[in-house]
PDB file of C-alpha atoms in Angstrom:
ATOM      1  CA  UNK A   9      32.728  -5.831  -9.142  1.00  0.00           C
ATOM      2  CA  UNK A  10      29.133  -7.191  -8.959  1.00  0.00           C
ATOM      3  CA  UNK A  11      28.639  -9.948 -11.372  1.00  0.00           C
ATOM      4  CA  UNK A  12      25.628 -11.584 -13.145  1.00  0.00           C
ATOM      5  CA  UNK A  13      25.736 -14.821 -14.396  1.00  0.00           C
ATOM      6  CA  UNK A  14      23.864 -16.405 -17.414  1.00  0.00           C
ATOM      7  CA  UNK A  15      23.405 -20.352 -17.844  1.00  0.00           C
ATOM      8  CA  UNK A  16      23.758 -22.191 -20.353  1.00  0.00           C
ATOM      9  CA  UNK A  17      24.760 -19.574 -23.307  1.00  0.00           C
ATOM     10  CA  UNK A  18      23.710 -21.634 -25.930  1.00  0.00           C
ATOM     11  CA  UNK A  19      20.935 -24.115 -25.891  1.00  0.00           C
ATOM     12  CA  UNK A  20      19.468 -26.224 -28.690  1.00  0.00           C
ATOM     13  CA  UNK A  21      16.047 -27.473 -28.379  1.00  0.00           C
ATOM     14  CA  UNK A  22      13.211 -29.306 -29.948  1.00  0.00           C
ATOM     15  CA  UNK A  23       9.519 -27.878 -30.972  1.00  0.00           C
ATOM     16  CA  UNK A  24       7.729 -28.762 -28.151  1.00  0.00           C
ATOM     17  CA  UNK A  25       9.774 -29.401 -25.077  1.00  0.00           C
ATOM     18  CA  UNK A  26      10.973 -26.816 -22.230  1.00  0.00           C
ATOM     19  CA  UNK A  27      13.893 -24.730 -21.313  1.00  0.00           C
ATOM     20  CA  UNK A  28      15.055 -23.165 -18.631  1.00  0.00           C
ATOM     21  CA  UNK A  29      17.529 -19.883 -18.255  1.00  0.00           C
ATOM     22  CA  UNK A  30      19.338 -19.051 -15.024  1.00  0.00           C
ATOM     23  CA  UNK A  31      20.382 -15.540 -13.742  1.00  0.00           C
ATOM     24  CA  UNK A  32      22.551 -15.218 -10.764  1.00  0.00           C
ATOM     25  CA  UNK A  33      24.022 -12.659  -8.896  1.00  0.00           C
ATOM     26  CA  UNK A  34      27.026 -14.165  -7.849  1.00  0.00           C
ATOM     27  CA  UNK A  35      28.385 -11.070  -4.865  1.00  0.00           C
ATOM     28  CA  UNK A  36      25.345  -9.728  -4.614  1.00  0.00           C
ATOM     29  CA  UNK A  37      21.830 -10.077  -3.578  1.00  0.00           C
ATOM     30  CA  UNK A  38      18.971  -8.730  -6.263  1.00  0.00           C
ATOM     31  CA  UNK A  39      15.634  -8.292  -4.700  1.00  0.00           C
ATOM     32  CA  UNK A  40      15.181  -7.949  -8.394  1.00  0.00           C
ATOM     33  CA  UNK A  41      16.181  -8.749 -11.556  1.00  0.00           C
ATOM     34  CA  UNK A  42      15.158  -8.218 -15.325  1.00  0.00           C
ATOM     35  CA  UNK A  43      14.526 -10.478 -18.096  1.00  0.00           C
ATOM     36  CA  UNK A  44      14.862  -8.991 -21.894  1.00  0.00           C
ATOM     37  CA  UNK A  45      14.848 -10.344 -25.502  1.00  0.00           C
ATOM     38  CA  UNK A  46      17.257  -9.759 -27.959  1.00  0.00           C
ATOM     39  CA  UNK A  47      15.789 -10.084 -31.744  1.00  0.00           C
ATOM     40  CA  UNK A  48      18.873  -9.324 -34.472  1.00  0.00           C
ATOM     41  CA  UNK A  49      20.113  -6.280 -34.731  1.00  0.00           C
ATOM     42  CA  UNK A  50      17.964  -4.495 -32.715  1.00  0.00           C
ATOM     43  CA  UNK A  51      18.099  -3.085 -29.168  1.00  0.00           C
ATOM     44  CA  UNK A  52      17.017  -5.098 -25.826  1.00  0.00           C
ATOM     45  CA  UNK A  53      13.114  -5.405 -25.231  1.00  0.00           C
ATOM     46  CA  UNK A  54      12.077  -5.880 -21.405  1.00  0.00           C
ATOM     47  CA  UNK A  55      10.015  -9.179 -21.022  1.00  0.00           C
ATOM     48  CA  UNK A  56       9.597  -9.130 -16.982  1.00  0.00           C
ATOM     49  CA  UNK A  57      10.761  -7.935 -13.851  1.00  0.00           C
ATOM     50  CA  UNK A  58      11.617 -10.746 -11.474  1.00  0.00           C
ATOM     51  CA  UNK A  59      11.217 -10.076  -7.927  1.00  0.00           C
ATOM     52  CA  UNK A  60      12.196 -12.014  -5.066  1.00  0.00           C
ATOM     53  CA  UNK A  61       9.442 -14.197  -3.221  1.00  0.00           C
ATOM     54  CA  UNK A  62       6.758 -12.702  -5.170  1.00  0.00           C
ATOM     55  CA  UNK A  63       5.427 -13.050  -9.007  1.00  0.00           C
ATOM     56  CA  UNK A  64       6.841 -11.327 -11.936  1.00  0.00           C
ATOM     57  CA  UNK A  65       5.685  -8.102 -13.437  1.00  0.00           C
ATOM     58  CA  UNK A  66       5.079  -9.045 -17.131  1.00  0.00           C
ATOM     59  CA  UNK A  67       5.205  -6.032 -19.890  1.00  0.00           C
ATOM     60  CA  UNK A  68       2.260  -5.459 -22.272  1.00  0.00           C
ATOM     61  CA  UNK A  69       2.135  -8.453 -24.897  1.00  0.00           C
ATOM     62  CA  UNK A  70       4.796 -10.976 -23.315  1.00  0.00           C
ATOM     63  CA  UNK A  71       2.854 -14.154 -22.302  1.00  0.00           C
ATOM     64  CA  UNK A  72       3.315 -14.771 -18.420  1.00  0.00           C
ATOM     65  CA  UNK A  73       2.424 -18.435 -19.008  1.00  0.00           C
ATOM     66  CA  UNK A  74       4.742 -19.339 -21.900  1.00  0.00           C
ATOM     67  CA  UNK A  75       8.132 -17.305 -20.122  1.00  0.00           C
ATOM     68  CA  UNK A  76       7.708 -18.529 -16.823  1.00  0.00           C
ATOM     69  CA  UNK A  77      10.201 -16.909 -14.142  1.00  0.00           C
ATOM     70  CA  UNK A  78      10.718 -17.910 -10.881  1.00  0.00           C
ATOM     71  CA  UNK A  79      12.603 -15.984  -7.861  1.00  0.00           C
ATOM     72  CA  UNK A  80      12.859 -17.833  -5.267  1.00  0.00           C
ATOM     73  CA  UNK A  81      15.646 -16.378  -3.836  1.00  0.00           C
ATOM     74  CA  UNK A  82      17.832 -13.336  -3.536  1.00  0.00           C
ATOM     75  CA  UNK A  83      20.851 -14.726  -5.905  1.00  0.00           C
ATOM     76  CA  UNK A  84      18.688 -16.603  -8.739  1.00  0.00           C
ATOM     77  CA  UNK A  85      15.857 -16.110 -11.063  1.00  0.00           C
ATOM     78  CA  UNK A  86      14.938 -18.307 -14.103  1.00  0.00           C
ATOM     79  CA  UNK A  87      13.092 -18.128 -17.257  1.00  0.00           C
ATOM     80  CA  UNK A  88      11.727 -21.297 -18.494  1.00  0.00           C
ATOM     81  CA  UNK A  89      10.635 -21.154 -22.145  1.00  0.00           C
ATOM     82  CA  UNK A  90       7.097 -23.661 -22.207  1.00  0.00           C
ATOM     83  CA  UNK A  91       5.965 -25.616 -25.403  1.00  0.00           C
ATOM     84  CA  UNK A  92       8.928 -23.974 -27.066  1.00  0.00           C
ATOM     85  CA  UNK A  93       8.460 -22.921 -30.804  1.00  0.00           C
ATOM     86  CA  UNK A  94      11.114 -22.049 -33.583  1.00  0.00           C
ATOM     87  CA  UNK A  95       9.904 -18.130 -32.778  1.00  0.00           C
ATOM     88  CA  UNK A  96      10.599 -18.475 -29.493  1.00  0.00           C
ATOM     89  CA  UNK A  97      14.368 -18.531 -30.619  1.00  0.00           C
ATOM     90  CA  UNK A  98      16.265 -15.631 -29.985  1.00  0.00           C
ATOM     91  CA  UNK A  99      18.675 -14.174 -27.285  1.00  0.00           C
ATOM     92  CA  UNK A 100      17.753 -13.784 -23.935  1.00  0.00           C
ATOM     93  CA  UNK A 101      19.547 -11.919 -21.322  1.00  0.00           C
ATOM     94  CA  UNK A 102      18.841 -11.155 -17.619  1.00  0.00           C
ATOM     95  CA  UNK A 103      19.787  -8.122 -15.643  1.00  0.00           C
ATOM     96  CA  UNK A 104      20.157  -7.112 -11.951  1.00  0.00           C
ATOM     97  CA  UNK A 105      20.979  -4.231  -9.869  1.00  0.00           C
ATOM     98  CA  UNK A 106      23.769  -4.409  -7.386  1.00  0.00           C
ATOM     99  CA  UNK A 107      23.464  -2.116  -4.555  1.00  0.00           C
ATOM    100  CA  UNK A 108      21.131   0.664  -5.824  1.00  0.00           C
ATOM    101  CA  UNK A 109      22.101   2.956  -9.157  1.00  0.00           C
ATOM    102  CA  UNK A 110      25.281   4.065  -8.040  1.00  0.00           C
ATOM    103  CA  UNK A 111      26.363   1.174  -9.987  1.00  0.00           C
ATOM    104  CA  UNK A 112      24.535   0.826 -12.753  1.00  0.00           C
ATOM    105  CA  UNK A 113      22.138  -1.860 -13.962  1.00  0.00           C
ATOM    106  CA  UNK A 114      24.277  -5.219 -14.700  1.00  0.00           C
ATOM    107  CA  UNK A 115      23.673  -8.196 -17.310  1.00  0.00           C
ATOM    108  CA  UNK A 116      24.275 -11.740 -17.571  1.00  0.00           C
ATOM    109  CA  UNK A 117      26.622 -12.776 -21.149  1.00  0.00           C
ATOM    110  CA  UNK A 118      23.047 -13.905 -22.622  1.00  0.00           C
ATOM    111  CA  UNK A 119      21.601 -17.100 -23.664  1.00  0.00           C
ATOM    112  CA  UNK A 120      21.336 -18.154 -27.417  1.00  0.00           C
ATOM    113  CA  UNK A 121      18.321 -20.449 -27.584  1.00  0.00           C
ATOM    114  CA  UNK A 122      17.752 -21.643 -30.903  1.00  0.00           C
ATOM    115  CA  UNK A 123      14.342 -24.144 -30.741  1.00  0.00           C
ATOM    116  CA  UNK A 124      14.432 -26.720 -33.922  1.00  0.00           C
TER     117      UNK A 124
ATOM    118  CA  UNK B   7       5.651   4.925 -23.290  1.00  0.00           C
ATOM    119  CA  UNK B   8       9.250   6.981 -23.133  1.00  0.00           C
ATOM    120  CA  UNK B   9      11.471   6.716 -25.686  1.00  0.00           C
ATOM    121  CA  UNK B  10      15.494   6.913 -26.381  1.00  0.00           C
ATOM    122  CA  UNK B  11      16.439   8.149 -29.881  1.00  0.00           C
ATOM    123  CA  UNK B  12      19.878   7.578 -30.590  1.00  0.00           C
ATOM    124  CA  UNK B  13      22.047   8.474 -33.270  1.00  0.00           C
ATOM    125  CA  UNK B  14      23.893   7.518 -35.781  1.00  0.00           C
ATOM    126  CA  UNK B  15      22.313   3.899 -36.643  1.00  0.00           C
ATOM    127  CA  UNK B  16      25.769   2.949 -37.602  1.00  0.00           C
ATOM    128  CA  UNK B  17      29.295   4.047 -38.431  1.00  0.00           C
ATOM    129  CA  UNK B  18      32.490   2.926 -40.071  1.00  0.00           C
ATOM    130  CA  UNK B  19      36.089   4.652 -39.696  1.00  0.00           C
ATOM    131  CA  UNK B  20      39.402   4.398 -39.095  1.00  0.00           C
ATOM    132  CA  UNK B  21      41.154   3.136 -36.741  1.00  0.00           C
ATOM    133  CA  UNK B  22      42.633   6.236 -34.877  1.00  0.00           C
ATOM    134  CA  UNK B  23      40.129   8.571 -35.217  1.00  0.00           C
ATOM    135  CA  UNK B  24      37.604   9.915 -32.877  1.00  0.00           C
ATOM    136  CA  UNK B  25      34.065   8.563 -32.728  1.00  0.00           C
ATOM    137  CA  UNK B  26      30.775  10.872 -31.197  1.00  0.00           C
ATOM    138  CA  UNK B  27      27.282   9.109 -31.054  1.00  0.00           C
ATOM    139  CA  UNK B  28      24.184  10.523 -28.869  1.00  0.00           C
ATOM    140  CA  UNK B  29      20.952  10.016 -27.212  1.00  0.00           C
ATOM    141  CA  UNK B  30      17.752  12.165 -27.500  1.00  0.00           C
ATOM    142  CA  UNK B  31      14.240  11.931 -25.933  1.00  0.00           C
ATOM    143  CA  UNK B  32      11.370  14.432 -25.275  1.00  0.00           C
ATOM    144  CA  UNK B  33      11.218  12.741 -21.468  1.00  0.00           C
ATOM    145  CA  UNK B  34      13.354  14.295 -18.623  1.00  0.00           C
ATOM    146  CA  UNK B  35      15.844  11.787 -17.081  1.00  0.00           C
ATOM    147  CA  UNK B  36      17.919  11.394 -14.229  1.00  0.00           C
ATOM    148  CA  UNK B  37      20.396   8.628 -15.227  1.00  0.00           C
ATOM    149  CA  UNK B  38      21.890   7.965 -18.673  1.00  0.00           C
ATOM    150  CA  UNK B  39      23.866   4.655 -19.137  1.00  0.00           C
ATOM    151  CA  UNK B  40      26.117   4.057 -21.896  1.00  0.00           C
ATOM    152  CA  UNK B  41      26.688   0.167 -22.907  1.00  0.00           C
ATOM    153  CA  UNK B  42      28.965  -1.547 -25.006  1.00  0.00           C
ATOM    154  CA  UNK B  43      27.709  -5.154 -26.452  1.00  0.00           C
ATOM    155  CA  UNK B  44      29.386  -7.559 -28.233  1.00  0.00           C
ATOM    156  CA  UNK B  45      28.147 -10.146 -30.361  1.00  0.00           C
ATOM    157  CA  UNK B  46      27.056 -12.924 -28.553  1.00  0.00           C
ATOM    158  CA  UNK B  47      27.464 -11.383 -25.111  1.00  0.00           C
ATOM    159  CA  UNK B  48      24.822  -9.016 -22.455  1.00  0.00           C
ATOM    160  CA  UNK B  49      26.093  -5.741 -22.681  1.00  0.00           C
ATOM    161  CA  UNK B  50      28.425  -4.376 -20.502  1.00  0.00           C
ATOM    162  CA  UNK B  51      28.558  -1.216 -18.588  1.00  0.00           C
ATOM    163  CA  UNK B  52      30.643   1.983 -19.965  1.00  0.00           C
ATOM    164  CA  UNK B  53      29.893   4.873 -18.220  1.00  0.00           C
ATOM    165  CA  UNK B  54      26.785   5.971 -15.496  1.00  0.00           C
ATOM    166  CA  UNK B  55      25.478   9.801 -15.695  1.00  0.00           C
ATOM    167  CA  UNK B  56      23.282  10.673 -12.555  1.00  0.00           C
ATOM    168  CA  UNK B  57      23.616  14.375 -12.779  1.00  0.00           C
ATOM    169  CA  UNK B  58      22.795  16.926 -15.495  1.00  0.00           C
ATOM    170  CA  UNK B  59      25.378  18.226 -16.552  1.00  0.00           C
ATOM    171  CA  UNK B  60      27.597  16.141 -15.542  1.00  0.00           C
ATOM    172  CA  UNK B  61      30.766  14.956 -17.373  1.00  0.00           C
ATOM    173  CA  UNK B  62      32.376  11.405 -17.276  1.00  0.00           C
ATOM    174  CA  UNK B  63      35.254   9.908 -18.466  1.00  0.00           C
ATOM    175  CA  UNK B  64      36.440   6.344 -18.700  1.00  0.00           C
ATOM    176  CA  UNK B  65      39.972   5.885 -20.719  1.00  0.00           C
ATOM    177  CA  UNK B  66      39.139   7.142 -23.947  1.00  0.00           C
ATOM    178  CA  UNK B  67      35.458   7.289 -23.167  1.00  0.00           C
ATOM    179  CA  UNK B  68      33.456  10.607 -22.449  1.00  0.00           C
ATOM    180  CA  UNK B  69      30.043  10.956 -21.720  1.00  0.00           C
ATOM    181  CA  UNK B  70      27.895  13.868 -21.194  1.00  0.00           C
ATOM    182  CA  UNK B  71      24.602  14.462 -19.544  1.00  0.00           C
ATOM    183  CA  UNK B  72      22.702  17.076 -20.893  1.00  0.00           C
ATOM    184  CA  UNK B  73      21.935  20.109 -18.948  1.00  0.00           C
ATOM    185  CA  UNK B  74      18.442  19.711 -19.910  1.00  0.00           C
ATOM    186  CA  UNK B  75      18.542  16.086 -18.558  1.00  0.00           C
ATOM    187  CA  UNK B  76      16.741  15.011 -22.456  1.00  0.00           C
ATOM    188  CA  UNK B  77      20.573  14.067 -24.044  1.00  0.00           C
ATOM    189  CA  UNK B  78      23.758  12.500 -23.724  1.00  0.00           C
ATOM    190  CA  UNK B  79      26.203  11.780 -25.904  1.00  0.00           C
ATOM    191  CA  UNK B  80      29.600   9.487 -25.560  1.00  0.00           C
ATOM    192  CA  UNK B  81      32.609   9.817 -27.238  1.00  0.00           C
ATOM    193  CA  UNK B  82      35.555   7.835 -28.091  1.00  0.00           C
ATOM    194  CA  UNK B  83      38.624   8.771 -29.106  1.00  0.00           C
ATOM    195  CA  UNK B  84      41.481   7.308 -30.876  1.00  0.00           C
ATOM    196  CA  UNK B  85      39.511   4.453 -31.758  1.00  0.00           C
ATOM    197  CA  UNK B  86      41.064   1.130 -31.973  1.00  0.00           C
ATOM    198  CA  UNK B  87      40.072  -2.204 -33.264  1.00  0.00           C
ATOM    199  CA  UNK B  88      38.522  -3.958 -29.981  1.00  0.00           C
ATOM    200  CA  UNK B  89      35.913  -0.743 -29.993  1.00  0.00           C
ATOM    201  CA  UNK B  90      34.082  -2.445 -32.280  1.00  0.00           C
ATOM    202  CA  UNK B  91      30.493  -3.504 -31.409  1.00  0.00           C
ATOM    203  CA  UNK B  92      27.071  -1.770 -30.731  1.00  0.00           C
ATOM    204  CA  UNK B  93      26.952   0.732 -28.101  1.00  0.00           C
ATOM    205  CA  UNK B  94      23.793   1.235 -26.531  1.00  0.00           C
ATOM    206  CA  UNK B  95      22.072   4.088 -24.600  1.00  0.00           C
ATOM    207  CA  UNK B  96      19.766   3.021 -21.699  1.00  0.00           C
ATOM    208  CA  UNK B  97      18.038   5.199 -18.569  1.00  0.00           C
ATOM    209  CA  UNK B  98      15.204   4.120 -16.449  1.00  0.00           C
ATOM    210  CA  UNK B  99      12.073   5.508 -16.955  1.00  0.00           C
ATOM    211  CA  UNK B 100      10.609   7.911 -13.804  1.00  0.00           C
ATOM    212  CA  UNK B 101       9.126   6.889 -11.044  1.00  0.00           C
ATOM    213  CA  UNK B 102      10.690   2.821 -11.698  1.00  0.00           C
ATOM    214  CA  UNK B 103      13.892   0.984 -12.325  1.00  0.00           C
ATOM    215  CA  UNK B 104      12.625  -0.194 -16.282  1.00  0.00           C
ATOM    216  CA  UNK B 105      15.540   0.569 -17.993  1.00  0.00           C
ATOM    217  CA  UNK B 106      14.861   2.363 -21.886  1.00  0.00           C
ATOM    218  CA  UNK B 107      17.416   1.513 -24.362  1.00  0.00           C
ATOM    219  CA  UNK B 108      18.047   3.614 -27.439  1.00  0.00           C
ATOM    220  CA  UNK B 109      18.135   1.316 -30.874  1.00  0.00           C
ATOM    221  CA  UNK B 110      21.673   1.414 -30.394  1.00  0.00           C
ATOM    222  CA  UNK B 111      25.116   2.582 -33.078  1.00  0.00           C
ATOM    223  CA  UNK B 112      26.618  -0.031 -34.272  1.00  0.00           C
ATOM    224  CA  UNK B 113      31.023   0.632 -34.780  1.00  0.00           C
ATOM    225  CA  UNK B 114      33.219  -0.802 -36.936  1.00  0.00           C
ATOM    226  CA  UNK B 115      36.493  -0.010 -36.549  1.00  0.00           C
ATOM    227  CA  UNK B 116      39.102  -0.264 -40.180  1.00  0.00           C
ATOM    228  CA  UNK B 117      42.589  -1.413 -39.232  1.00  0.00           C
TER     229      UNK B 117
END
């Protein structure tokens, strides 16, 4: 079955520094892919849509220069987190779409990122 | 923007007995997608709906798409233990592949 994978799950960083997220479709290819933040108990919020060779669509309040995502090709897209802050922590999961709707959107296990 | 309402927020029962949770929205749709998501973890696919109307099962999982294409619901029966989590339901809004999630129903499952 298609498969989307999430690195690192868990990732501890300082005030101040960078992080990055990948997403990969690992039988697939994703001419796009989705990016979404999970606060606590409460449902997924869409961030971006990633597409391949070509910028991300940003949604209405999400700064496009703090979540910076890169596609550059038709298996991977990353998130990096800029000038991380302790609200920036939270879990962030990726999505992609194997082979039309037929099959549902998939998602990546998440990443924990938890900025000290 | 559209929205997903879904019901209940949260349940608690017994381990054996049936569960029924559902999805509302004033917006038409033409796919419903049930998730399951554990803690820690993306959520993970349960059933796809792509026809009103249409009736799905998977195991002990049923879902419905409502005739009027503005509802689903998914049941489970015979619940057991590893059910537990929050089940989400999600369809992508017309005219683009944005997914809308309902707030989710969170399960917990009572030896």
């Amino acid at each position: 079955g298609a498969v989307v994978s999430q690195h690192p799950s868990r990732v501890i960083c300082k005030s101040g520094t960078s992080v990055k997220i990948e997403c990969r479709s690992l039988d697939f290819q994703a001419t796009t892919m989705f990016w979404y933040r999970q606060f606590p108990k409460q449902s997924l919020m869409l961030m971006a849509t990633s597409n391949e060779g070509s910028k991300a669509t940003y949604e209405q309040g999400v700064e496009k220069d703090k979540f910076l995502i890169n596609h550059a090709s038709l298996t991977l897209s990353t998130l990096t987190v800029t000038s991380a802050h302790p609200e920036d922590s939270s879990f962030y999961i990726c999505s992609a779409i194997p082979g039309g709707t037929a099959i549902g959107y998939t998602f990546g296990s998440g990443t924990r990122l938890t900025v000290v | 923007g559209q929205q997903l309402n879904q019901s209940p927020q949260s349940m608690f029962i017994q381990e054996g007995e049936d569960v029924s949770m559902n999805c509302t929205s004033s917006s038409i749709f033409n796919t419903w997608l049930w998730y399951k998501q554990d803690p820690g973890e993306g959520p993970v696919l349960l059933i796809a709906l792509y026809k009103a109307g249409e009736l799905t099962s998977n195991g002990r999982l049923t879902a419905q798409f409502g005739i009027t294409r503005k509802d689903s619901f998914l049941n489970i029966s015979a619940s057991i233990p590893s059910d537990v989590g929050i089940y989400f339901c999600a369809a992508p809004e017309g005219g683009s592949e944005k997914l809308v999630f309902g707030k989710g129903t969170k399960l917990t499952v009572n030896p």
